[in-house]
CSV table of C-alpha atoms in Angstrom, one decimal:
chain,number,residue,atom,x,y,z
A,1,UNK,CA,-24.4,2.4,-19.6
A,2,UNK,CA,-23.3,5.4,-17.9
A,3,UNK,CA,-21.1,8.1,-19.9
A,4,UNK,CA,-18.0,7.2,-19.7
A,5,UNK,CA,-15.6,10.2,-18.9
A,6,UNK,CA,-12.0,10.7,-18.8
A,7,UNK,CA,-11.5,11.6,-15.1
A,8,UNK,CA,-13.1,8.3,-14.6
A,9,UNK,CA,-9.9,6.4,-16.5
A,10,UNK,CA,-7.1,5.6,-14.4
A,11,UNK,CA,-4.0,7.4,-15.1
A,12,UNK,CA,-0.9,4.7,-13.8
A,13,UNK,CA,2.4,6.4,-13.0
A,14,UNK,CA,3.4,5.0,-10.1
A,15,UNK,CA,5.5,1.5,-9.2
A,16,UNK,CA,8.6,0.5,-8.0
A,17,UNK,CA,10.8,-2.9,-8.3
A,18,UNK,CA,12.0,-4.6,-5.1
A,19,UNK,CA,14.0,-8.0,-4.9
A,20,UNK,CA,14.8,-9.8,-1.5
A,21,UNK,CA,18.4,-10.9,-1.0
A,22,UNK,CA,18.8,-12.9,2.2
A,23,UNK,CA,15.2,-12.5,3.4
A,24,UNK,CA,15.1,-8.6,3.5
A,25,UNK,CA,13.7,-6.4,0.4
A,26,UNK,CA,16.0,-4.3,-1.3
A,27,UNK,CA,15.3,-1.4,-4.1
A,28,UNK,CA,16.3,-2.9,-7.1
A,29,UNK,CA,15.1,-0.4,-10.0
A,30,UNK,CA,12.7,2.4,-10.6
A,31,UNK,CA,10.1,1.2,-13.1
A,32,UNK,CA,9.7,3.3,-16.2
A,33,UNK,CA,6.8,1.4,-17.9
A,34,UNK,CA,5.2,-1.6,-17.0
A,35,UNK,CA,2.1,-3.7,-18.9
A,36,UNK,CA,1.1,-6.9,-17.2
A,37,UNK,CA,-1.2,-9.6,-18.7
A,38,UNK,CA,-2.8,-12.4,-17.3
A,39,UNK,CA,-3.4,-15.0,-20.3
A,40,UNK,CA,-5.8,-17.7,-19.8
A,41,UNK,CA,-5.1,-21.4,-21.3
A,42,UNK,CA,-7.5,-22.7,-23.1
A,43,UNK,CA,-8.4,-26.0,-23.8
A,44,UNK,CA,-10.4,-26.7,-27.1
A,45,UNK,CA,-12.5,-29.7,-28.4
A,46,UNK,CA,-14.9,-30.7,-31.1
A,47,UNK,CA,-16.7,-34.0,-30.0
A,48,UNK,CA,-17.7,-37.0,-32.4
A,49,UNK,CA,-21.3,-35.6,-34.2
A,50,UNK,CA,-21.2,-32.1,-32.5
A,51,UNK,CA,-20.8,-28.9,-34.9
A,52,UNK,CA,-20.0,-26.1,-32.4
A,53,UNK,CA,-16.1,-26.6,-30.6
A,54,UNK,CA,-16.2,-26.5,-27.2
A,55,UNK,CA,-13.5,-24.6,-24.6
A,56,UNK,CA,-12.5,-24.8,-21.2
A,57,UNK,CA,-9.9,-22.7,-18.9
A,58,UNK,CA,-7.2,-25.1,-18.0
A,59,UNK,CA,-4.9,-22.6,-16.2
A,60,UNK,CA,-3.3,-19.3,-17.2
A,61,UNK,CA,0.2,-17.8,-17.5
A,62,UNK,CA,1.4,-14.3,-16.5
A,63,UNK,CA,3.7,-12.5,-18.6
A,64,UNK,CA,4.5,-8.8,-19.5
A,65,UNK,CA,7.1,-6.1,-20.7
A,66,UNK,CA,9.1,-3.6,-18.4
A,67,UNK,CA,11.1,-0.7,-19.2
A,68,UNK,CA,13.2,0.4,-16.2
A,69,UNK,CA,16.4,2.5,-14.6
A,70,UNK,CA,18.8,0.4,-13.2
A,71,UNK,CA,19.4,2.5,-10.3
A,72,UNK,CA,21.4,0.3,-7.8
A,73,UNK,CA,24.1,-2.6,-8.1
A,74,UNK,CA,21.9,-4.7,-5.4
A,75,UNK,CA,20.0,-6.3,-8.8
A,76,UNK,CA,23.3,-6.8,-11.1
A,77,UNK,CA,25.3,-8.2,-7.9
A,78,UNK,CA,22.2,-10.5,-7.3
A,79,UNK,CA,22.0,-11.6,-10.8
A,80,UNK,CA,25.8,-12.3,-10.9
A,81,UNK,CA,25.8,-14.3,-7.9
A,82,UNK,CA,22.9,-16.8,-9.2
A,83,UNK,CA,24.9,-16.7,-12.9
A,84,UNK,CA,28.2,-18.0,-10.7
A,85,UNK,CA,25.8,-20.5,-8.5
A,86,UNK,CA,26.4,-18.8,-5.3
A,87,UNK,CA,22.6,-18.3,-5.2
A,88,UNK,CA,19.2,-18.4,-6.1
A,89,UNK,CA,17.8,-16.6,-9.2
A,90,UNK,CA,16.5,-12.9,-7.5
A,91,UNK,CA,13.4,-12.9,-5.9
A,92,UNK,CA,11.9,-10.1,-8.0
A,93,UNK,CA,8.2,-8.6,-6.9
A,94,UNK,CA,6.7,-5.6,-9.1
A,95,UNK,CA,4.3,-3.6,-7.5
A,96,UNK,CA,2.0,-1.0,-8.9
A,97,UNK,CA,-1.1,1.0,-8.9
A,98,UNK,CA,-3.6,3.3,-10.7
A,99,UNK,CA,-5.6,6.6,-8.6
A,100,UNK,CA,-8.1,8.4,-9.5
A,101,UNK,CA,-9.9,11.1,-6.7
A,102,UNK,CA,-12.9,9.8,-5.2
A,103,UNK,CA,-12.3,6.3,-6.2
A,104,UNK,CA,-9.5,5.5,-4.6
A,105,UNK,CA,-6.6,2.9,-6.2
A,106,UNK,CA,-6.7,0.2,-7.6
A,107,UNK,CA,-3.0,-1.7,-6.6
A,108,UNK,CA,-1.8,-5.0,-7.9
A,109,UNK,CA,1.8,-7.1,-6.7
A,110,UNK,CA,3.5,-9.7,-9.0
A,111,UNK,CA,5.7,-12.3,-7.6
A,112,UNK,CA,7.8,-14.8,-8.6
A,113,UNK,CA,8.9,-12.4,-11.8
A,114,UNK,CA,11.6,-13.5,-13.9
A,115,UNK,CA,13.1,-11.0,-16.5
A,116,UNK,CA,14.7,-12.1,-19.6
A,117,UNK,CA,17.0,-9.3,-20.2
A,118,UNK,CA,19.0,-7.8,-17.5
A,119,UNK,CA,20.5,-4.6,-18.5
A,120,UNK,CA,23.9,-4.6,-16.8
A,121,UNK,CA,25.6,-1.1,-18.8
A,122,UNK,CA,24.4,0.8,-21.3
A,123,UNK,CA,26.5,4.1,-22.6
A,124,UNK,CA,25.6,7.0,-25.6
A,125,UNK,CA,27.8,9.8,-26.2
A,126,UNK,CA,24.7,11.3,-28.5
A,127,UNK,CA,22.8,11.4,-25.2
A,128,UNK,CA,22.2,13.0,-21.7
A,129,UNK,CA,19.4,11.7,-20.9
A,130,UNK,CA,19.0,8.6,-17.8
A,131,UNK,CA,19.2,5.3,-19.5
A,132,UNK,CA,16.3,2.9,-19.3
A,133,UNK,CA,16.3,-1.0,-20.1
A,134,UNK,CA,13.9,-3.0,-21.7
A,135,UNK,CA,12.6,-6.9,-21.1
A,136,UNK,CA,9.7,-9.3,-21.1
A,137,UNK,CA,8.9,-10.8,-18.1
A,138,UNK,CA,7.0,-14.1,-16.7
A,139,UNK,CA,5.2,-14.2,-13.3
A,140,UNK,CA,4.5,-16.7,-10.9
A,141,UNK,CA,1.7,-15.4,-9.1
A,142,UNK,CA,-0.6,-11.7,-8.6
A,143,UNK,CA,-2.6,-10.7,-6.1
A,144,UNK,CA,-4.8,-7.7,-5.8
A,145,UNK,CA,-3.8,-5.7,-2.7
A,146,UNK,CA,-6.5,-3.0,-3.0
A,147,UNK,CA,-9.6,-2.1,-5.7
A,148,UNK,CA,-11.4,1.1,-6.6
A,149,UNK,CA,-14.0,1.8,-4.9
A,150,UNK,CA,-17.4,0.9,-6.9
């Protein structure tokens, strides 16, 4: 195995939240920090007379956590407007990637995402600095838009 160096590591700091509200994409929040898994299900059987348990992949489930600025009202208007059932629940895509020089990115979307906190206000008079929300997330689907060079 080749020596592994740190130049060689992505570095991720770049991604951006979008929802679409009547068929056109809209900047919903700036993401702050985002980890996505891809969990596999597992199926697992010990057979009559065998010793060893056996395991399959049955299917998987995408979930994550996301810390974020709420920096427009096009989110909490479109949140509001499903709560009220004047709509669907926000068609939310997260999109982000990892660079490094002479390997180029590697850049992965996430539809169907569903958060399970919405930060809608958040005020501190012990601080100045821009407020961020936190959630878990599920996914629907990923896709891999570009890979590193190999």
């Amino acid at each position: 195995m080749a020596k592994v160096t740190l130049r060689n590591i992505p570095a991720t700091h770049d991604g951006n939240g979008y929802i679409t509200i009547d068929g056109r994409r809209v900047d919903a929040f700036q993401i702050s920090k985002l980890s996505l898994q891809f969990e596999t299900i597992t199926d697992e059987k010990r057979f009559l007379e065998h010793l060893i348990t056996q395991h399959a992949a049955r299917g998987g489930t995408i979930t994550g956590n996301l810390t974020y600025y709420n920096c427009t009202s096009a989110f909490i208007k479109a949140v509001e407007a499903w709560k009220n059932g004047d709509a669907e629940y926000p068609d939310i895509t997260l999109q982000s990637y990892a660079q490094i020089n002479g390997r180029g990115r590697q850049e992965v979307i996430v539809t169907g995402v569903i958060l399970k906190n919405v930060g809608l206000i958040s005020l501190d008079d012990s601080s100045d600095t821009a407020t961020t929300f936190d959630t878990d997330l599920t996914a629907e689907d990923f896709q891999t838009i570009e890979s590193f060079k190999e």
